[in-house]
JSON list of N, CA and C in Angstrom, two decimals:
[
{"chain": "A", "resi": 1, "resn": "UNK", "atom": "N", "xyz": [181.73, 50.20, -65.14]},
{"chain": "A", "resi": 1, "resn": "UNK", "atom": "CA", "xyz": [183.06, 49.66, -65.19]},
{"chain": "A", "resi": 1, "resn": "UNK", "atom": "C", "xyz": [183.89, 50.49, -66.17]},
{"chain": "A", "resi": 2, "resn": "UNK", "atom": "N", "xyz": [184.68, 51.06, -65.77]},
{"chain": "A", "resi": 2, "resn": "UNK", "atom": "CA", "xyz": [185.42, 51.89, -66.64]},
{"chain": "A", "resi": 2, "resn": "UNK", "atom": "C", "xyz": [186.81, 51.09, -67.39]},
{"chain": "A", "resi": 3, "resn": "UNK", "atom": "N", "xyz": [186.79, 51.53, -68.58]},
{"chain": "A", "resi": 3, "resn": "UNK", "atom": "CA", "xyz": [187.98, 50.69, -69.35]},
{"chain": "A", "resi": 3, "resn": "UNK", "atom": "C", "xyz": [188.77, 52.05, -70.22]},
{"chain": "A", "resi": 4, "resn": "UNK", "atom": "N", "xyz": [189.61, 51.79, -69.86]},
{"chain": "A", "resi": 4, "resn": "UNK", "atom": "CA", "xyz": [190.74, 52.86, -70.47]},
{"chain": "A", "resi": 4, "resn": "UNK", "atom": "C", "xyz": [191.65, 52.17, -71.50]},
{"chain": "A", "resi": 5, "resn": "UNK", "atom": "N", "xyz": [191.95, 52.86, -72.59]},
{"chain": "A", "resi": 5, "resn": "UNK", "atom": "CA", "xyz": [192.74, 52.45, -73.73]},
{"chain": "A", "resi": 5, "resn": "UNK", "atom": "C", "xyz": [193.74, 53.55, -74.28]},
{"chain": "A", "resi": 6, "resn": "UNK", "atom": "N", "xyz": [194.85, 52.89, -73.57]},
{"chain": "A", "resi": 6, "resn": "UNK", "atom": "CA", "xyz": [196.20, 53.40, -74.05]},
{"chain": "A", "resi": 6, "resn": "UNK", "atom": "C", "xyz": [196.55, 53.08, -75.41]},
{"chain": "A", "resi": 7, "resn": "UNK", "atom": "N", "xyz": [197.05, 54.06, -76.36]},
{"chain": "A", "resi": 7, "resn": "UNK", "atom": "CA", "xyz": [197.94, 53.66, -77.07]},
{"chain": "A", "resi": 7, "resn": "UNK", "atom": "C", "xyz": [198.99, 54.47, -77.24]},
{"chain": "A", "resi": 8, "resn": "UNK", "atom": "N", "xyz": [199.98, 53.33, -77.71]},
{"chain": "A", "resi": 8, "resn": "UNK", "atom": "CA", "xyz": [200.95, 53.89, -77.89]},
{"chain": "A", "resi": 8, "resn": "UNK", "atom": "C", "xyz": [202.08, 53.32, -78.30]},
{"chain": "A", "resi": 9, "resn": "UNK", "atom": "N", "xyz": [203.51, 53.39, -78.43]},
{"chain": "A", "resi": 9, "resn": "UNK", "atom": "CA", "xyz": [204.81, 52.50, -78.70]},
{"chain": "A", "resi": 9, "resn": "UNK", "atom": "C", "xyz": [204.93, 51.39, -77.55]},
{"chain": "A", "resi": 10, "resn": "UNK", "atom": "N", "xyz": [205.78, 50.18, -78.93]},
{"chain": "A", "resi": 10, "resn": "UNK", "atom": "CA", "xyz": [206.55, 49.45, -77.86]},
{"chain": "A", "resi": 10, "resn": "UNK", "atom": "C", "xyz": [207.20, 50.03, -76.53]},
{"chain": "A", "resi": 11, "resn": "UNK", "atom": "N", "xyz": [206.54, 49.39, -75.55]},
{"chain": "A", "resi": 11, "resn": "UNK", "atom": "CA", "xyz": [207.27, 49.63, -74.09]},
{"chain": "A", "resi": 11, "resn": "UNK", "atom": "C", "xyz": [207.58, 47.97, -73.59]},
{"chain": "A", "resi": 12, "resn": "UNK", "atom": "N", "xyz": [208.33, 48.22, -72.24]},
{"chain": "A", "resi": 12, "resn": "UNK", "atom": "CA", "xyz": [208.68, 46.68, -71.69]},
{"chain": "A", "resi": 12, "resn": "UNK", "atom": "C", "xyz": [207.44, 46.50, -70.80]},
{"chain": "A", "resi": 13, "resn": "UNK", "atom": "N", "xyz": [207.35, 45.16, -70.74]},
{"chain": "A", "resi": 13, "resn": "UNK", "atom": "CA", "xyz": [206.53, 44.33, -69.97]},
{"chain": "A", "resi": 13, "resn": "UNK", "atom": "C", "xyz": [206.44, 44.89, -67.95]},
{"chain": "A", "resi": 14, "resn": "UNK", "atom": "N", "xyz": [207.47, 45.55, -67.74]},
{"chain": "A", "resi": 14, "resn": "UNK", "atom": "CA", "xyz": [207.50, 46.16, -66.26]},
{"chain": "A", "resi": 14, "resn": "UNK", "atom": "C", "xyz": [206.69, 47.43, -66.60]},
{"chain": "A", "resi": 15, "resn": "UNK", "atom": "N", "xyz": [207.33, 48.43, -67.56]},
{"chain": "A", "resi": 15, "resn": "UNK", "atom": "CA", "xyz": [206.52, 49.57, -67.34]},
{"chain": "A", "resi": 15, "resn": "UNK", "atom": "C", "xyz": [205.49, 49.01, -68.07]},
{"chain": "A", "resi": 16, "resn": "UNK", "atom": "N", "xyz": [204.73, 48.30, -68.60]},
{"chain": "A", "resi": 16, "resn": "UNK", "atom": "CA", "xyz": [203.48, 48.29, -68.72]},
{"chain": "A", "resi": 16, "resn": "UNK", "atom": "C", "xyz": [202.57, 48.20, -67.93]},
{"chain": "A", "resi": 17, "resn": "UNK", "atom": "N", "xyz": [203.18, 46.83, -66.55]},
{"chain": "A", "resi": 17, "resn": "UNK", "atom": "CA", "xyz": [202.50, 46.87, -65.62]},
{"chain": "A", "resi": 17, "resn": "UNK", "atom": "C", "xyz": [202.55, 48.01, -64.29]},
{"chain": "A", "resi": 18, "resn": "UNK", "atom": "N", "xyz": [203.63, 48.62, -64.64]},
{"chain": "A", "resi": 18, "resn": "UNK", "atom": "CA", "xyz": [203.91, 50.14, -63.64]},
{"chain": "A", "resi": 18, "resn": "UNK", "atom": "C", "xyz": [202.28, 51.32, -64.24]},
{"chain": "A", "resi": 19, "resn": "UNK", "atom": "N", "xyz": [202.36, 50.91, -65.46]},
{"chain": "A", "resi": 19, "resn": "UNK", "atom": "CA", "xyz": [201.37, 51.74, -66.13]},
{"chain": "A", "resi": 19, "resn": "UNK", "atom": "C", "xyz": [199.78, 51.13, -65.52]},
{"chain": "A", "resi": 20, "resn": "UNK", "atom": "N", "xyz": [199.72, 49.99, -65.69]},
{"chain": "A", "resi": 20, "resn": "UNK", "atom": "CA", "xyz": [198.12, 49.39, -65.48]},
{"chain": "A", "resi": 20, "resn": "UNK", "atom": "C", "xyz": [197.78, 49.74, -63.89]},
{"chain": "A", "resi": 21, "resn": "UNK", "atom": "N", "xyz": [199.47, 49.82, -63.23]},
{"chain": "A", "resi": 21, "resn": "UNK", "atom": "CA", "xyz": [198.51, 49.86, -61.54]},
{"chain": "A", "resi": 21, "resn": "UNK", "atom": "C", "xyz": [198.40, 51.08, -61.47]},
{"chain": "A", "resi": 22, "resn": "UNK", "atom": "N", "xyz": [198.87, 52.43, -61.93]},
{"chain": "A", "resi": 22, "resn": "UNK", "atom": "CA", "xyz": [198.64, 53.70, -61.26]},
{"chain": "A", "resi": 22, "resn": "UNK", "atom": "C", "xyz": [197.66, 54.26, -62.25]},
{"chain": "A", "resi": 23, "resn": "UNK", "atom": "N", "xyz": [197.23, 53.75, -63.46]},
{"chain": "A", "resi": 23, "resn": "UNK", "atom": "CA", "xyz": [196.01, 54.01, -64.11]},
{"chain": "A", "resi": 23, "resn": "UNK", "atom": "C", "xyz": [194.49, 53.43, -63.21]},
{"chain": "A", "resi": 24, "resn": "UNK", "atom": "N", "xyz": [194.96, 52.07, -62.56]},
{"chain": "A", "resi": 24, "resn": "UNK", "atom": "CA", "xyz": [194.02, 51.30, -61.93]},
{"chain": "A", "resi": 24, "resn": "UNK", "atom": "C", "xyz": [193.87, 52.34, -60.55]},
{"chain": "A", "resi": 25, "resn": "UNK", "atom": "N", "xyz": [194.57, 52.78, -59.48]},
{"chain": "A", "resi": 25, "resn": "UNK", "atom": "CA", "xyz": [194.92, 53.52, -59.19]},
{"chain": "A", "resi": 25, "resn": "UNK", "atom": "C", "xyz": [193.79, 54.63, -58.93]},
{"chain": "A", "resi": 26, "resn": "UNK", "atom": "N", "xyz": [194.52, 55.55, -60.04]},
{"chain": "A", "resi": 26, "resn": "UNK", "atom": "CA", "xyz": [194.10, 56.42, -60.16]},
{"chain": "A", "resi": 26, "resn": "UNK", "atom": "C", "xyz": [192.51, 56.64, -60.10]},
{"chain": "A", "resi": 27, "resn": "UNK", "atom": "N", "xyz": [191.76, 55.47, -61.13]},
{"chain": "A", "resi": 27, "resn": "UNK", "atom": "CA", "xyz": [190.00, 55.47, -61.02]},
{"chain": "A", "resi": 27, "resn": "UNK", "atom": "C", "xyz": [189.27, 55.00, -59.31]},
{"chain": "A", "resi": 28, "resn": "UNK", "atom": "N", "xyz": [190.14, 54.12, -58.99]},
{"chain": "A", "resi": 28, "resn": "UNK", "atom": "CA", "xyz": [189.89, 53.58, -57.43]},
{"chain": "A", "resi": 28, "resn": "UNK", "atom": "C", "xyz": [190.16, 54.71, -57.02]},
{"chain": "A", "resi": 29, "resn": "UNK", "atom": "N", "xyz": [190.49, 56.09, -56.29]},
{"chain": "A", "resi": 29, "resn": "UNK", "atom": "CA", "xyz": [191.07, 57.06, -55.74]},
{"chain": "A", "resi": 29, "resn": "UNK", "atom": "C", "xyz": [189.56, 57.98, -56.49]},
{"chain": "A", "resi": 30, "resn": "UNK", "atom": "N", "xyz": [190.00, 58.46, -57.40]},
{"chain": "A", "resi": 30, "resn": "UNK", "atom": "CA", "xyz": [188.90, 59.51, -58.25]},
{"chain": "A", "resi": 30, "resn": "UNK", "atom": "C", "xyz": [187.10, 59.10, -58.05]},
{"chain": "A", "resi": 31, "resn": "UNK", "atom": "N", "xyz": [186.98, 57.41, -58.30]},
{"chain": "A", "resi": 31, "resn": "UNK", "atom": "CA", "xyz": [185.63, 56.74, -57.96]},
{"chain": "A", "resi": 31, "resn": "UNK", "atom": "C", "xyz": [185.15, 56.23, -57.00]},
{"chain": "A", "resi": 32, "resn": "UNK", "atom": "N", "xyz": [186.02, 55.71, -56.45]},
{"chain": "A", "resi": 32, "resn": "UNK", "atom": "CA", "xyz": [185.64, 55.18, -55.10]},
{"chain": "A", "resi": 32, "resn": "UNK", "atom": "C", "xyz": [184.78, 53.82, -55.76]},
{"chain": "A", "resi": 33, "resn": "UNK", "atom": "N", "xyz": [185.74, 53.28, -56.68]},
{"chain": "A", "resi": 33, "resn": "UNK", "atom": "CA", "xyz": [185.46, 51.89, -57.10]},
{"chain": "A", "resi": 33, "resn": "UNK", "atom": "C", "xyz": [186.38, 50.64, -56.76]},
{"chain": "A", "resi": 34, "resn": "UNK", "atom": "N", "xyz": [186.23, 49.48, -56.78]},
{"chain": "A", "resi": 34, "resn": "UNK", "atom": "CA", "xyz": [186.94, 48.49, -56.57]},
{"chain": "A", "resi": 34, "resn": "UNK", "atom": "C", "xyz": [188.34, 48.50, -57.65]},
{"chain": "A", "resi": 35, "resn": "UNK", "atom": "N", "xyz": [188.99, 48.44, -57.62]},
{"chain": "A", "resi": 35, "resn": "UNK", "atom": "CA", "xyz": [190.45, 47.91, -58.34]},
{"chain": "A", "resi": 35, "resn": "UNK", "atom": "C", "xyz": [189.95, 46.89, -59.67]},
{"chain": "A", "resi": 36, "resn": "UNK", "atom": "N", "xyz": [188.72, 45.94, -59.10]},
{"chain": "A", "resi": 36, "resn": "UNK", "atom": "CA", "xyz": [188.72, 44.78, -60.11]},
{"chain": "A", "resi": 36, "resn": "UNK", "atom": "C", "xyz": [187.36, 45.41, -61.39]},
{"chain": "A", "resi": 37, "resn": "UNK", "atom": "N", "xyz": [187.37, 46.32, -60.96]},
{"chain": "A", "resi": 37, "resn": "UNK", "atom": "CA", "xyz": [186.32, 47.11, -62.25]},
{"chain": "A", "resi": 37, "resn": "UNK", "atom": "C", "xyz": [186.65, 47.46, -62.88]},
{"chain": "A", "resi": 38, "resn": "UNK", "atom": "N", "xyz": [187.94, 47.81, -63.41]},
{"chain": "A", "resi": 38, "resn": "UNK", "atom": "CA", "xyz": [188.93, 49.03, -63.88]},
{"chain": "A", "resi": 38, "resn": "UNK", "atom": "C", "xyz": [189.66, 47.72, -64.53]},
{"chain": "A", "resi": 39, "resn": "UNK", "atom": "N", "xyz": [189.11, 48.40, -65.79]},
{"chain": "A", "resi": 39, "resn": "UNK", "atom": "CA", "xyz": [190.29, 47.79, -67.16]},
{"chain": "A", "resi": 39, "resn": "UNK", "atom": "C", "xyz": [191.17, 48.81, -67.79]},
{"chain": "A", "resi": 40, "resn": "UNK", "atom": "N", "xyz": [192.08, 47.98, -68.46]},
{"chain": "A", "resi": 40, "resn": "UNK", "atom": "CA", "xyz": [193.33, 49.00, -69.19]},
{"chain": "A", "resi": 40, "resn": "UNK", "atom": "C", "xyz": [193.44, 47.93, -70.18]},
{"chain": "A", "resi": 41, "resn": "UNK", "atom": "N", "xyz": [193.59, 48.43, -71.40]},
{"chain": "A", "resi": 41, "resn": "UNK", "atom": "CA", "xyz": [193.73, 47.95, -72.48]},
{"chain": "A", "resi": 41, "resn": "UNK", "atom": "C", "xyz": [195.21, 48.64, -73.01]},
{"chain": "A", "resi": 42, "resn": "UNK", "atom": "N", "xyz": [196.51, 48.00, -73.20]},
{"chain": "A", "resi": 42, "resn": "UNK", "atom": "CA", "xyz": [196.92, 48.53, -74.57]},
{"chain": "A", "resi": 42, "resn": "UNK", "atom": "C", "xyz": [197.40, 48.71, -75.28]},
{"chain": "A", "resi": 43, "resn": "UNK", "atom": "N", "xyz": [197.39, 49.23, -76.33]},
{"chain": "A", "resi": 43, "resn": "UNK", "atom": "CA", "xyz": [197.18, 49.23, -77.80]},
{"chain": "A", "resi": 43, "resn": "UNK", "atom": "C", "xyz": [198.65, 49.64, -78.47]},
{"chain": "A", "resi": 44, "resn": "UNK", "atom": "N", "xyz": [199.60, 48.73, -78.56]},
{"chain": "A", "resi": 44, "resn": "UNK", "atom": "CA", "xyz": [201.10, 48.78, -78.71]},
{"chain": "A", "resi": 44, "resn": "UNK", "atom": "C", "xyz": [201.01, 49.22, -80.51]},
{"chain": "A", "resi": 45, "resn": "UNK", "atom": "N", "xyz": [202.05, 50.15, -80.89]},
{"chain": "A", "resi": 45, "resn": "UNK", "atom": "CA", "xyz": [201.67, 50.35, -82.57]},
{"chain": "A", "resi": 45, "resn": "UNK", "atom": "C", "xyz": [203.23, 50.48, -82.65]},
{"chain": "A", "resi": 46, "resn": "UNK", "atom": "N", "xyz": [203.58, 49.43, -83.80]},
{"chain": "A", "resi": 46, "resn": "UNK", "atom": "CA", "xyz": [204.92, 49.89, -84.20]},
{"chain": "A", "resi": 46, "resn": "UNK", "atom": "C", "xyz": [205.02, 50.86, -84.50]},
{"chain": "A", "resi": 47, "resn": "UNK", "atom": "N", "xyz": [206.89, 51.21, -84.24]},
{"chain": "A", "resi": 47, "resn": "UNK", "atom": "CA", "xyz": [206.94, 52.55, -84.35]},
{"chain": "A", "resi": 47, "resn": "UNK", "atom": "C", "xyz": [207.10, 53.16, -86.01]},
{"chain": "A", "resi": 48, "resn": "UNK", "atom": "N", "xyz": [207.00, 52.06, -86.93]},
{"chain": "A", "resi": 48, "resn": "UNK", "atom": "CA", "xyz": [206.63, 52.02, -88.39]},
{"chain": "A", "resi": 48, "resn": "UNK", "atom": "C", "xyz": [205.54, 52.00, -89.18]},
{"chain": "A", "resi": 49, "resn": "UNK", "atom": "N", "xyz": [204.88, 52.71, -88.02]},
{"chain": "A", "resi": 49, "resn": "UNK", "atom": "CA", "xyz": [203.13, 52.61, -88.20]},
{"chain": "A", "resi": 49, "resn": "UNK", "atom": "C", "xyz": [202.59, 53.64, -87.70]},
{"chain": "A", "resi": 50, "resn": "UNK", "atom": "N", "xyz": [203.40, 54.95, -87.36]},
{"chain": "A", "resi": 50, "resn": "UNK", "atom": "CA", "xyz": [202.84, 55.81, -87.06]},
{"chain": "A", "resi": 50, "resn": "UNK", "atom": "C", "xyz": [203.83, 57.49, -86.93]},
{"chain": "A", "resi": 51, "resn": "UNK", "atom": "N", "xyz": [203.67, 58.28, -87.09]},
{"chain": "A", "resi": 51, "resn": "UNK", "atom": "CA", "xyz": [204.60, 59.56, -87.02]},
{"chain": "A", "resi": 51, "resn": "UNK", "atom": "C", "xyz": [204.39, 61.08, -86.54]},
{"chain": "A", "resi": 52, "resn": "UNK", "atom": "N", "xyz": [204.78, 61.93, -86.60]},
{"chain": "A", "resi": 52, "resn": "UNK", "atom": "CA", "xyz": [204.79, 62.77, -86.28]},
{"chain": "A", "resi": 52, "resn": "UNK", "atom": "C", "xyz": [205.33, 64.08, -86.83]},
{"chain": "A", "resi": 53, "resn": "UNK", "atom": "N", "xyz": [205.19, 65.32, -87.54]},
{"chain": "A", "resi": 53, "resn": "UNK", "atom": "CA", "xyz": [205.87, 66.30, -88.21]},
{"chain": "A", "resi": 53, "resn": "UNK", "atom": "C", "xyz": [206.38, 65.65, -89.51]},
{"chain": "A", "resi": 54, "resn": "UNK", "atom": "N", "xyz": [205.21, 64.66, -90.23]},
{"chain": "A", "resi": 54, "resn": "UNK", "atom": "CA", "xyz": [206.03, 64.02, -91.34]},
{"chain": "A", "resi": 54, "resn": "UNK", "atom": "C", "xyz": [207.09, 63.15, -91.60]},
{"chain": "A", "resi": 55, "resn": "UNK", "atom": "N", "xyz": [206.99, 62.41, -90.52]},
{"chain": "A", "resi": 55, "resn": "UNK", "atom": "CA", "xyz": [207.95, 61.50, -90.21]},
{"chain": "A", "resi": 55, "resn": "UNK", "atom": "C", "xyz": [207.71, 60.11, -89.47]},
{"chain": "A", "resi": 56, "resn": "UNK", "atom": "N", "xyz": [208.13, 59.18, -89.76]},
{"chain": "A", "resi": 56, "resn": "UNK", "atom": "CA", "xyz": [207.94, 57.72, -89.09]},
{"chain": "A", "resi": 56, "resn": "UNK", "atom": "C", "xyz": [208.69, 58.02, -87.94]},
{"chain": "A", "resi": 57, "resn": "UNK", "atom": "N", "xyz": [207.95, 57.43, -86.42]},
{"chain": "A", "resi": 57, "resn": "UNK", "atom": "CA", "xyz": [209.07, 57.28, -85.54]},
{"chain": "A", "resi": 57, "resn": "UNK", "atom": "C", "xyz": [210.10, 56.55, -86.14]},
{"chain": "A", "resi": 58, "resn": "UNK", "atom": "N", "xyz": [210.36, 55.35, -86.55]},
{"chain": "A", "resi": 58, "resn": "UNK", "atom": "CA", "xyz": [211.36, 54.57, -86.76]},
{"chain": "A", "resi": 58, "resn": "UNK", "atom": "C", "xyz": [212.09, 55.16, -87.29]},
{"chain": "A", "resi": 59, "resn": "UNK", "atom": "N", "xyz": [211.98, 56.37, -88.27]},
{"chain": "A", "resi": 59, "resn": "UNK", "atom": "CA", "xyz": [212.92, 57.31, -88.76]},
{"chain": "A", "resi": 59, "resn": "UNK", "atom": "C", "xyz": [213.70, 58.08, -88.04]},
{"chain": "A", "resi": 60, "resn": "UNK", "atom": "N", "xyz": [212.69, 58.44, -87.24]},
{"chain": "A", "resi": 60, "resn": "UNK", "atom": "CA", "xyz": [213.61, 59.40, -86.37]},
{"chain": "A", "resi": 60, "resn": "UNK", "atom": "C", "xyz": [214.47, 58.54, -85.63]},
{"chain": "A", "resi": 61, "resn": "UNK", "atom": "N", "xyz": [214.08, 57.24, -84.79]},
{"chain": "A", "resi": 61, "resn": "UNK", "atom": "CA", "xyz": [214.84, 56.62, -84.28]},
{"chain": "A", "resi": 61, "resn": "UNK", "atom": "C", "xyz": [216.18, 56.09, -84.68]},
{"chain": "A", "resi": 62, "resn": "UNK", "atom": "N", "xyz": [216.48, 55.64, -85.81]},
{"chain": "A", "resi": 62, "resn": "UNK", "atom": "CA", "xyz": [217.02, 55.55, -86.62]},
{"chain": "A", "resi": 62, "resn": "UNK", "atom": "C", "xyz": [218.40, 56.59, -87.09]},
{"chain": "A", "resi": 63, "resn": "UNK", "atom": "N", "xyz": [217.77, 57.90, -86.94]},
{"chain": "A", "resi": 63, "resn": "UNK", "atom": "CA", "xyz": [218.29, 59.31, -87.47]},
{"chain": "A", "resi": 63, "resn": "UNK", "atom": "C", "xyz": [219.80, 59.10, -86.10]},
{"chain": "A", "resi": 64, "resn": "UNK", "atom": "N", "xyz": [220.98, 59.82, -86.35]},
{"chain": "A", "resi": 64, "resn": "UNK", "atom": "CA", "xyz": [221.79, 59.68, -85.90]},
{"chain": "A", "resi": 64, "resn": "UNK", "atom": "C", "xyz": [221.73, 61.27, -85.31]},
{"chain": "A", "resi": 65, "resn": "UNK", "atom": "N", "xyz": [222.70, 61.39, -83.92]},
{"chain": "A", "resi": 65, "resn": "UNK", "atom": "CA", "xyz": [221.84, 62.59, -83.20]},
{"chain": "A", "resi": 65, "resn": "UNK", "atom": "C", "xyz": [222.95, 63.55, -84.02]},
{"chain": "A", "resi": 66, "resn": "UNK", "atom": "N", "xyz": [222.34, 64.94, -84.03]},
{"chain": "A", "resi": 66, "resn": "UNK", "atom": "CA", "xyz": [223.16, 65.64, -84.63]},
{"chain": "A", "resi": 66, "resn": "UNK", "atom": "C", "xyz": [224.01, 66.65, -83.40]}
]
């Protein structure tokens, strides 16, 4: 049974589930497994909890465009 674990930023409740079926998808197609074997987990991290080039997303988000 394969279980996959996304993480990543707040997203909405549609693309999450846009995300779970073409991940689900994708292993049914590649395995030639049932749909109901295939887990997706995931793992939402504020964006004040994580960064990039020294920086909080929320910072950058925040940052006004130049």
């Amino acid at each position: 049974m394969p279980v996959v674990t996304v993480q990543q930023g707040p997203r909405s409740v549609e693309l999450k589930r846009e995300l779970v079926a073409r991940i689900t998808d994708a292993f049914v197609d590649a395995y030639q497994i049932p749909a109901e074997s295939v887990q997706v987990w995931i793992h939402e991290v504020p964006t004040d909890s994580w960064g990039t080039a020294g920086k909080l997303t929320a910072d950058k988000q925040a940052a006004p465009a130049k």
